[in-house]
Short mmCIF file of C-alpha atoms in Angstrom, two decimals:
data_model
loop_
_atom_site.label_atom_id
_atom_site.label_comp_id
_atom_site.label_asym_id
_atom_site.label_seq_id
_atom_site.Cartn_x
_atom_site.Cartn_y
_atom_site.Cartn_z
CA MET A 1 -230.62 194.43 -61.79
CA VAL A 2 -232.46 197.69 -61.22
CA THR A 3 -233.34 196.93 -57.60
CA ASN A 4 -230.22 195.03 -56.56
CA PHE A 5 -227.59 197.03 -58.42
CA GLU A 6 -228.58 200.12 -60.39
CA SER A 7 -230.44 201.89 -57.58
CA GLY A 8 -227.45 201.82 -55.21
CA TYR A 9 -224.95 202.60 -57.95
CA ASN A 10 -226.96 205.59 -59.19
CA LEU A 11 -227.41 206.90 -55.65
CA CYS A 12 -223.64 206.76 -55.13
CA GLN A 13 -223.03 208.65 -58.36
CA LEU A 14 -225.47 211.35 -57.29
CA ALA A 15 -223.98 211.55 -53.78
CA TYR A 16 -220.35 211.57 -54.94
CA PRO A 17 -219.90 215.38 -54.83
CA LEU A 18 -221.25 215.49 -51.27
CA LEU A 19 -219.18 212.51 -50.15
CA LYS A 20 -216.05 214.03 -51.68
CA ALA A 21 -216.69 217.41 -50.04
CA SER A 22 -217.12 215.91 -46.57
CA GLY A 23 -213.60 214.50 -46.63
CA ASN A 24 -213.88 211.03 -45.13
CA GLU A 25 -216.88 208.89 -45.97
CA SER A 26 -217.91 205.27 -46.36
CA ILE A 27 -220.21 203.46 -48.72
CA VAL A 28 -221.32 199.97 -47.76
CA PHE A 29 -223.20 197.95 -50.34
CA ASN A 30 -225.24 194.84 -49.53
CA SER A 31 -224.46 191.70 -51.53
CA SER A 32 -224.94 188.01 -50.74
CA ILE A 33 -223.04 184.75 -50.57
CA LEU A 34 -224.97 183.94 -53.73
CA SER A 35 -222.58 186.32 -55.50
CA VAL A 36 -219.98 183.52 -55.28
CA VAL A 37 -222.10 180.39 -54.69
CA ALA A 38 -224.29 178.72 -57.31
CA ILE A 39 -227.73 177.64 -56.10
CA SER A 40 -230.46 176.61 -58.49
CA LEU A 41 -233.01 179.21 -59.56
CA SER A 42 -230.86 182.15 -58.44
CA ALA A 43 -228.90 183.08 -61.58
CA ILE A 44 -230.16 186.64 -62.09
CA TYR A 45 -230.13 187.47 -58.37
CA SER A 46 -226.61 186.04 -58.08
CA ALA A 47 -225.43 187.99 -61.10
CA SER A 48 -226.82 191.25 -59.70
CA LYS A 49 -224.95 190.67 -56.45
CA GLY A 50 -221.75 189.73 -58.29
CA VAL A 51 -221.93 193.04 -60.14
CA ILE A 52 -222.10 194.84 -56.79
CA ASN A 53 -218.94 193.06 -55.64
CA GLN A 54 -216.99 194.14 -58.71
CA VAL A 55 -218.30 197.71 -58.78
CA THR A 56 -217.30 197.98 -55.12
CA ARG A 57 -213.70 197.13 -56.00
CA ASN A 58 -213.63 199.57 -58.88
CA MET A 59 -215.25 202.42 -56.96
CA ALA A 60 -212.91 201.82 -54.03
CA CYS A 61 -209.89 202.28 -56.29
CA GLU A 62 -211.35 205.26 -58.15
CA TRP A 63 -212.61 207.12 -55.09
CA ALA A 64 -209.82 206.37 -52.60
CA LYS A 65 -208.06 209.61 -53.57
CA ASP A 66 -211.15 211.42 -52.29
CA LYS A 67 -211.07 209.57 -48.96
CA ILE A 68 -214.19 207.59 -49.76
CA GLN A 69 -214.08 203.96 -48.68
CA VAL A 70 -216.31 201.54 -50.56
CA ASN A 71 -216.97 198.05 -49.22
CA VAL A 72 -219.64 195.39 -49.50
CA VAL A 73 -221.15 193.11 -46.89
CA ALA A 74 -222.27 189.73 -48.21
CA PRO A 75 -224.53 187.90 -45.76
CA GLY A 76 -225.28 184.21 -45.81
CA LEU A 77 -228.33 182.71 -44.15
CA ILE A 78 -229.66 185.37 -41.79
CA THR A 79 -232.76 184.97 -39.63
CA THR A 80 -235.37 187.48 -40.80
CA ASN A 81 -239.16 187.63 -40.76
CA HIS A 82 -239.14 186.77 -44.47
CA ILE A 83 -237.00 183.67 -43.92
CA ASN A 84 -239.20 182.63 -41.01
CA SER A 85 -242.32 182.87 -43.19
CA LEU A 86 -240.67 180.74 -45.89
CA MET A 87 -240.04 177.98 -43.35
CA GLN A 88 -243.73 177.02 -43.61
CA ASP A 89 -242.89 175.25 -46.89
CA PRO A 90 -241.36 171.83 -46.06
CA LYS A 91 -239.19 171.83 -49.21
CA ILE A 92 -237.72 175.22 -48.40
CA LYS A 93 -237.22 174.23 -44.75
CA LYS A 94 -235.33 171.10 -45.82
CA ARG A 95 -233.09 173.09 -48.17
CA TYR A 96 -232.50 175.68 -45.46
CA ASP A 97 -231.58 172.99 -42.93
CA ASP A 98 -229.23 171.40 -45.49
CA LEU A 99 -227.46 174.73 -46.00
CA ILE A 100 -227.18 175.30 -42.25
CA SER A 101 -225.65 171.83 -41.86
CA GLN A 102 -222.91 172.92 -44.31
CA THR A 103 -222.19 176.07 -42.31
CA PRO A 104 -219.28 175.57 -39.88
CA ILE A 105 -221.06 177.51 -37.11
CA LEU A 106 -224.16 175.29 -37.67
CA GLN A 107 -226.68 178.09 -37.22
CA PRO A 108 -228.04 181.03 -39.18
CA GLY A 109 -226.82 184.53 -38.51
CA GLU A 110 -228.79 187.30 -36.87
CA THR A 111 -229.52 190.70 -38.38
CA ASN A 112 -227.48 192.50 -35.71
CA GLU A 113 -224.40 190.51 -36.80
CA VAL A 114 -224.68 192.09 -40.24
CA SER A 115 -225.62 195.57 -39.06
CA SER A 116 -222.71 195.62 -36.59
CA LEU A 117 -220.27 195.06 -39.43
CA VAL A 118 -221.90 197.77 -41.53
CA ALA A 119 -221.60 200.19 -38.60
CA PHE A 120 -217.94 199.28 -38.05
CA LEU A 121 -217.14 199.91 -41.71
CA CYS A 122 -218.55 203.43 -41.30
CA PHE A 123 -216.30 204.27 -38.32
CA LEU A 124 -212.92 205.99 -38.68
CA ALA A 125 -211.39 202.83 -37.18
CA ALA A 126 -212.12 201.17 -40.54
CA SER A 127 -210.75 203.99 -42.71
CA TYR A 128 -208.01 201.77 -44.19
CA ILE A 129 -210.49 199.10 -45.29
CA THR A 130 -211.72 199.63 -48.83
CA GLY A 131 -212.63 197.51 -51.84
CA GLN A 132 -213.48 194.49 -49.70
CA VAL A 133 -216.25 191.93 -49.98
CA ILE A 134 -216.82 190.73 -46.43
CA PHE A 135 -218.87 187.59 -45.95
CA VAL A 136 -221.05 187.31 -42.86
CA ASP A 137 -221.92 183.66 -43.24
CA GLY A 138 -220.74 181.58 -40.30
CA GLY A 139 -217.84 180.29 -42.37
CA TYR A 140 -220.00 178.95 -45.19
CA THR A 141 -217.94 180.38 -48.06
CA ALA A 142 -214.66 179.56 -46.27
CA SER A 143 -215.66 175.90 -46.03
CA GLY A 144 -215.75 175.42 -49.80
CA PHE A 145 -219.56 175.12 -50.11
CA SER A 146 -219.14 171.92 -52.10
CA GLN A 147 -222.74 170.72 -52.02
CA THR A 148 -224.62 173.92 -52.91
CA THR A 149 -225.36 173.43 -56.58
CA ASN A 150 -228.53 171.34 -56.15
#
């Protein structure tokens, strides 16, 4: 909870006076599809990401009067060096492949697909978007993720 939630929340509280003074700012938290999907052995991680989703909604409503937009990006399976290193374990690779097979796009995302959304949410073009949890998951959460509880 400290790493995944409290650090970002506390930073926002400290930065609030500066954000308010600047007149039009954006906060973008990082969550995960695991904030809405149950996968074994991820309860605490999932809970910490779910808290981020709800705090985003609350902060968005509370800080909108100060022209501060607050959103959260919730990635699914994204290709990273860490994920690539985990693929050495056959059990993890099988689980990963199973999850990809349940993703409508049938492939993992790339880091630039997440960072592009974060950048967009910081542009003035996105100034009317606030309080949103936006999934970057190839359609995984939209598909109903019916087989993810194992």
